[in-house]
Amino acid sequence: METLKSVTSIFIRTFGPLGFLFGGVLTMMGEWAVLLFGEGPFSTFLQGNGERIGFTLFIFCGLIMVLRMEWRFREHEEYFGNEAQKKLWRMGILPTRDYYLNYVREGDYGVVNRFWEAGTVNVNNGRGRWDIHIACEAGHAAIVQGLLERGVDPKITDQDGFTPLMTAVRFKHSKIIDLLLHHDCALNTKSSKQGCSALFVAAVHHDEPEIAATLLAHGAEIESVDHNNLTPLMAAVAQQRWKVASLLIDRGADANRVDGSGATLMDYTALYNAPREFVARLEGLGIKKSPLNLKRVSGGFSAPAGITIKWEAQPNVTG
């Protein structure tokens, strides 16, 4: 029985498309018979019957291909555990993790909702990223809302220790940020890889003071430090986010803080060629360079939101 099924399947897979193609060619060949083959009985036969035979073959093989698809659907339905999964399969959509996450990334709410009905939710891509992180990165607020309604944890972290909120902040999706802030999204949680908070991510990735202001309005810790003892204010200066840095100072960030090497904000402004107005503001606050006469020896930005600057004290040269 299995051998017969295999032979039949091979025959249909081969004959169906070829017959479909040949039928189409034969249908058109009736009009071109004399041009292609010259005068003769074969041309006469094609002129009289080619179109009818070709059209019949075209329809017949088309039906064979459709029936093969139906057979394939029924043959594989047994592998899927519920009717919703079978419905996806019959739509031509494999009810698998990768297909689901692709539709999440594309923002196709209708198909994603069918996956949810089939019980596919809170899915990891196998490399540490969850469906909610993918939706937050792509900016699909409706899908994020749907995931939260279905019990997905808004505090869940990816391979870098990023929460969904950190991901939404990184990619500047304000609507999703507002949505997550009205759930228990662990606003002041730090990423495991670099010790970054959501406010730190906002300071590192873009000069959008509105996003930083929203986080602060909901209680973001303005002096939270990362693994290198950098505050969001220091990170903003290191990444030349002058608008965010000014906002943080306006909201009470401590401009006198130093990093793990003893570098001050003034050392950072000299390193990154800060605007004169910003430097003047720090001078007005009494901020000075470190007395250690520091010089940067290495470091910079590291994904997803790390700032690592290594300083080295230089000997003070007196005249």
mmCIF file with all atom_site columns, C-alpha atoms in Angstrom, residues 175-278:
data_model
loop_
_atom_site.group_PDB
_atom_site.id
_atom_site.type_symbol
_atom_site.label_atom_id
_atom_site.label_alt_id
_atom_site.label_comp_id
_atom_site.label_asym_id
_atom_site.label_entity_id
_atom_site.label_seq_id
_atom_site.pdbx_PDB_ins_code
_atom_site.Cartn_x
_atom_site.Cartn_y
_atom_site.Cartn_z
_atom_site.occupancy
_atom_site.B_iso_or_equiv
_atom_site.pdbx_formal_charge
_atom_site.auth_seq_id
_atom_site.auth_comp_id
_atom_site.auth_asym_id
_atom_site.auth_atom_id
_atom_site.pdbx_PDB_model_num
ATOM 1   C CA . LYS A 1 175 ? 2.720  53.848 21.689 1.00 0.00 ? 175 LYS A CA 1
ATOM 2   C CA . ILE A 1 176 ? 4.132  50.527 22.875 1.00 0.00 ? 176 ILE A CA 1
ATOM 3   C CA . ILE A 1 177 ? 6.107  52.271 25.621 1.00 0.00 ? 177 ILE A CA 1
ATOM 4   C CA . ASP A 1 178 ? 2.881  53.829 26.938 1.00 0.00 ? 178 ASP A CA 1
ATOM 5   C CA . LEU A 1 179 ? 1.122  50.468 26.700 1.00 0.00 ? 179 LEU A CA 1
ATOM 6   C CA . LEU A 1 180 ? 3.814  48.638 28.679 1.00 0.00 ? 180 LEU A CA 1
ATOM 7   C CA . LEU A 1 181 ? 4.063  51.373 31.307 1.00 0.00 ? 181 LEU A CA 1
ATOM 8   C CA . HIS A 1 182 ? 0.429  50.680 32.181 1.00 0.00 ? 182 HIS A CA 1
ATOM 9   C CA . HIS A 1 183 ? 1.324  47.062 32.918 1.00 0.00 ? 183 HIS A CA 1
ATOM 10  C CA . ASP A 1 184 ? 3.790  45.699 35.448 1.00 0.00 ? 184 ASP A CA 1
ATOM 11  C CA . CYS A 1 185 ? 6.725  46.093 33.054 1.00 0.00 ? 185 CYS A CA 1
ATOM 12  C CA . ALA A 1 186 ? 9.581  46.365 35.605 1.00 0.00 ? 186 ALA A CA 1
ATOM 13  C CA . LEU A 1 187 ? 10.489 49.939 34.711 1.00 0.00 ? 187 LEU A CA 1
ATOM 14  C CA . ASN A 1 188 ? 13.715 50.000 36.733 1.00 0.00 ? 188 ASN A CA 1
ATOM 15  C CA . THR A 1 189 ? 14.919 46.468 36.057 1.00 0.00 ? 189 THR A CA 1
ATOM 16  C CA . LYS A 1 190 ? 18.496 46.309 34.755 1.00 0.00 ? 190 LYS A CA 1
ATOM 17  C CA . SER A 1 191 ? 19.620 44.126 31.870 1.00 0.00 ? 191 SER A CA 1
ATOM 18  C CA . SER A 1 192 ? 21.719 41.157 32.920 1.00 0.00 ? 192 SER A CA 1
ATOM 19  C CA . LYS A 1 193 ? 24.363 41.669 30.229 1.00 0.00 ? 193 LYS A CA 1
ATOM 20  C CA . GLN A 1 194 ? 25.243 45.339 30.770 1.00 0.00 ? 194 GLN A CA 1
ATOM 21  C CA . GLY A 1 195 ? 23.214 46.524 33.746 1.00 0.00 ? 195 GLY A CA 1
ATOM 22  C CA . CYS A 1 196 ? 21.175 48.999 31.693 1.00 0.00 ? 196 CYS A CA 1
ATOM 23  C CA . SER A 1 197 ? 17.785 50.332 32.750 1.00 0.00 ? 197 SER A CA 1
ATOM 24  C CA . ALA A 1 198 ? 15.110 51.490 30.294 1.00 0.00 ? 198 ALA A CA 1
ATOM 25  C CA . LEU A 1 199 ? 16.107 55.117 30.966 1.00 0.00 ? 199 LEU A CA 1
ATOM 26  C CA . PHE A 1 200 ? 19.736 54.224 30.283 1.00 0.00 ? 200 PHE A CA 1
ATOM 27  C CA . VAL A 1 201 ? 18.685 52.676 26.953 1.00 0.00 ? 201 VAL A CA 1
ATOM 28  C CA . ALA A 1 202 ? 16.797 55.870 26.086 1.00 0.00 ? 202 ALA A CA 1
ATOM 29  C CA . ALA A 1 203 ? 19.895 57.934 26.859 1.00 0.00 ? 203 ALA A CA 1
ATOM 30  C CA . VAL A 1 204 ? 22.149 55.710 24.762 1.00 0.00 ? 204 VAL A CA 1
ATOM 31  C CA . HIS A 1 205 ? 20.123 55.101 21.617 1.00 0.00 ? 205 HIS A CA 1
ATOM 32  C CA . HIS A 1 206 ? 18.532 58.378 20.551 1.00 0.00 ? 206 HIS A CA 1
ATOM 33  C CA . ASP A 1 207 ? 18.252 62.050 21.373 1.00 0.00 ? 207 ASP A CA 1
ATOM 34  C CA . GLU A 1 208 ? 14.494 61.922 22.046 1.00 0.00 ? 208 GLU A CA 1
ATOM 35  C CA . PRO A 1 209 ? 13.816 63.798 25.302 1.00 0.00 ? 209 PRO A CA 1
ATOM 36  C CA . GLU A 1 210 ? 10.082 62.976 25.081 1.00 0.00 ? 210 GLU A CA 1
ATOM 37  C CA . ILE A 1 211 ? 10.736 59.264 25.631 1.00 0.00 ? 211 ILE A CA 1
ATOM 38  C CA . ALA A 1 212 ? 13.102 59.918 28.539 1.00 0.00 ? 212 ALA A CA 1
ATOM 39  C CA . ALA A 1 213 ? 10.557 62.349 30.036 1.00 0.00 ? 213 ALA A CA 1
ATOM 40  C CA . THR A 1 214 ? 7.808  59.716 29.804 1.00 0.00 ? 214 THR A CA 1
ATOM 41  C CA . LEU A 1 215 ? 9.952  57.175 31.647 1.00 0.00 ? 215 LEU A CA 1
ATOM 42  C CA . LEU A 1 216 ? 10.829 59.708 34.345 1.00 0.00 ? 216 LEU A CA 1
ATOM 43  C CA . ALA A 1 217 ? 7.156  60.639 34.754 1.00 0.00 ? 217 ALA A CA 1
ATOM 44  C CA . HIS A 1 218 ? 6.410  56.984 35.533 1.00 0.00 ? 218 HIS A CA 1
ATOM 45  C CA . GLY A 1 219 ? 9.166  56.727 38.138 1.00 0.00 ? 219 GLY A CA 1
ATOM 46  C CA . ALA A 1 220 ? 12.358 55.810 36.290 1.00 0.00 ? 220 ALA A CA 1
ATOM 47  C CA . GLU A 1 221 ? 15.397 56.022 38.582 1.00 0.00 ? 221 GLU A CA 1
ATOM 48  C CA . ILE A 1 222 ? 17.495 58.884 37.287 1.00 0.00 ? 222 ILE A CA 1
ATOM 49  C CA . GLU A 1 223 ? 20.707 57.800 39.072 1.00 0.00 ? 223 GLU A CA 1
ATOM 50  C CA . SER A 1 224 ? 20.578 54.100 38.196 1.00 0.00 ? 224 SER A CA 1
ATOM 51  C CA . VAL A 1 225 ? 24.068 52.946 37.156 1.00 0.00 ? 225 VAL A CA 1
ATOM 52  C CA . ASP A 1 226 ? 25.161 50.220 34.749 1.00 0.00 ? 226 ASP A CA 1
ATOM 53  C CA . HIS A 1 227 ? 27.941 47.659 35.229 1.00 0.00 ? 227 HIS A CA 1
ATOM 54  C CA . ASN A 1 228 ? 30.539 50.373 34.482 1.00 0.00 ? 228 ASN A CA 1
ATOM 55  C CA . ASN A 1 229 ? 29.100 52.763 37.085 1.00 0.00 ? 229 ASN A CA 1
ATOM 56  C CA . LEU A 1 230 ? 27.701 55.076 34.405 1.00 0.00 ? 230 LEU A CA 1
ATOM 57  C CA . THR A 1 231 ? 24.457 56.947 35.002 1.00 0.00 ? 231 THR A CA 1
ATOM 58  C CA . PRO A 1 232 ? 21.965 57.725 32.212 1.00 0.00 ? 232 PRO A CA 1
ATOM 59  C CA . LEU A 1 233 ? 23.346 61.290 32.186 1.00 0.00 ? 233 LEU A CA 1
ATOM 60  C CA . MET A 1 234 ? 26.900 60.059 31.580 1.00 0.00 ? 234 MET A CA 1
ATOM 61  C CA . ALA A 1 235 ? 25.651 57.650 28.917 1.00 0.00 ? 235 ALA A CA 1
ATOM 62  C CA . ALA A 1 236 ? 23.794 60.456 27.143 1.00 0.00 ? 236 ALA A CA 1
ATOM 63  C CA . VAL A 1 237 ? 26.943 62.602 27.065 1.00 0.00 ? 237 VAL A CA 1
ATOM 64  C CA . ALA A 1 238 ? 29.082 59.652 25.925 1.00 0.00 ? 238 ALA A CA 1
ATOM 65  C CA . GLN A 1 239 ? 26.659 59.101 23.030 1.00 0.00 ? 239 GLN A CA 1
ATOM 66  C CA . GLN A 1 240 ? 26.336 62.842 22.315 1.00 0.00 ? 240 GLN A CA 1
ATOM 67  C CA . ARG A 1 241 ? 22.622 62.952 23.149 1.00 0.00 ? 241 ARG A CA 1
ATOM 68  C CA . TRP A 1 242 ? 22.709 66.566 24.254 1.00 0.00 ? 242 TRP A CA 1
ATOM 69  C CA . LYS A 1 243 ? 18.927 67.109 24.428 1.00 0.00 ? 243 LYS A CA 1
ATOM 70  C CA . VAL A 1 244 ? 18.446 64.079 26.662 1.00 0.00 ? 244 VAL A CA 1
ATOM 71  C CA . ALA A 1 245 ? 21.452 65.084 28.779 1.00 0.00 ? 245 ALA A CA 1
ATOM 72  C CA . SER A 1 246 ? 19.992 68.574 29.273 1.00 0.00 ? 246 SER A CA 1
ATOM 73  C CA . LEU A 1 247 ? 16.619 67.087 30.213 1.00 0.00 ? 247 LEU A CA 1
ATOM 74  C CA . LEU A 1 248 ? 18.232 64.806 32.799 1.00 0.00 ? 248 LEU A CA 1
ATOM 75  C CA . ILE A 1 249 ? 20.048 67.753 34.380 1.00 0.00 ? 249 ILE A CA 1
ATOM 76  C CA . ASP A 1 250 ? 16.761 69.696 34.392 1.00 0.00 ? 250 ASP A CA 1
ATOM 77  C CA . ARG A 1 251 ? 15.107 66.778 36.209 1.00 0.00 ? 251 ARG A CA 1
ATOM 78  C CA . GLY A 1 252 ? 17.768 66.679 38.913 1.00 0.00 ? 252 GLY A CA 1
ATOM 79  C CA . ALA A 1 253 ? 20.411 64.238 37.666 1.00 0.00 ? 253 ALA A CA 1
ATOM 80  C CA . ASP A 1 254 ? 23.644 64.538 39.648 1.00 0.00 ? 254 ASP A CA 1
ATOM 81  C CA . ALA A 1 255 ? 26.182 66.174 37.336 1.00 0.00 ? 255 ALA A CA 1
ATOM 82  C CA . ASN A 1 256 ? 28.939 65.638 39.922 1.00 0.00 ? 256 ASN A CA 1
ATOM 83  C CA . ARG A 1 257 ? 28.990 61.849 39.561 1.00 0.00 ? 257 ARG A CA 1
ATOM 84  C CA . VAL A 1 258 ? 32.158 60.142 38.330 1.00 0.00 ? 258 VAL A CA 1
ATOM 85  C CA . ASP A 1 259 ? 32.506 56.829 36.528 1.00 0.00 ? 259 ASP A CA 1
ATOM 86  C CA . GLY A 1 260 ? 34.506 53.800 37.658 1.00 0.00 ? 260 GLY A CA 1
ATOM 87  C CA . SER A 1 261 ? 37.773 55.405 36.521 1.00 0.00 ? 261 SER A CA 1
ATOM 88  C CA . GLY A 1 262 ? 37.095 58.718 38.232 1.00 0.00 ? 262 GLY A CA 1
ATOM 89  C CA . ALA A 1 263 ? 36.188 60.559 35.016 1.00 0.00 ? 263 ALA A CA 1
ATOM 90  C CA . THR A 1 264 ? 33.752 63.452 35.386 1.00 0.00 ? 264 THR A CA 1
ATOM 91  C CA . LEU A 1 265 ? 31.139 64.752 32.973 1.00 0.00 ? 265 LEU A CA 1
ATOM 92  C CA . MET A 1 266 ? 33.610 67.433 31.912 1.00 0.00 ? 266 MET A CA 1
ATOM 93  C CA . ASP A 1 267 ? 36.086 64.723 30.869 1.00 0.00 ? 267 ASP A CA 1
ATOM 94  C CA . TYR A 1 268 ? 33.345 63.210 28.730 1.00 0.00 ? 268 TYR A CA 1
ATOM 95  C CA . THR A 1 269 ? 32.355 66.524 27.162 1.00 0.00 ? 269 THR A CA 1
ATOM 96  C CA . ALA A 1 270 ? 35.993 67.170 26.191 1.00 0.00 ? 270 ALA A CA 1
ATOM 97  C CA . LEU A 1 271 ? 36.227 63.687 24.708 1.00 0.00 ? 271 LEU A CA 1
ATOM 98  C CA . TYR A 1 272 ? 33.061 64.027 22.628 1.00 0.00 ? 272 TYR A CA 1
ATOM 99  C CA . ASN A 1 273 ? 33.301 67.683 21.579 1.00 0.00 ? 273 ASN A CA 1
ATOM 100 C CA . ALA A 1 274 ? 30.176 68.861 23.394 1.00 0.00 ? 274 ALA A CA 1
ATOM 101 C CA . PRO A 1 275 ? 28.348 72.023 22.265 1.00 0.00 ? 275 PRO A CA 1
ATOM 102 C CA . ARG A 1 276 ? 29.649 75.169 23.927 1.00 0.00 ? 276 ARG A CA 1
ATOM 103 C CA . GLU A 1 277 ? 26.270 75.866 25.579 1.00 0.00 ? 277 GLU A CA 1
ATOM 104 C CA . PHE A 1 278 ? 26.302 72.466 27.280 1.00 0.00 ? 278 PHE A CA 1
#
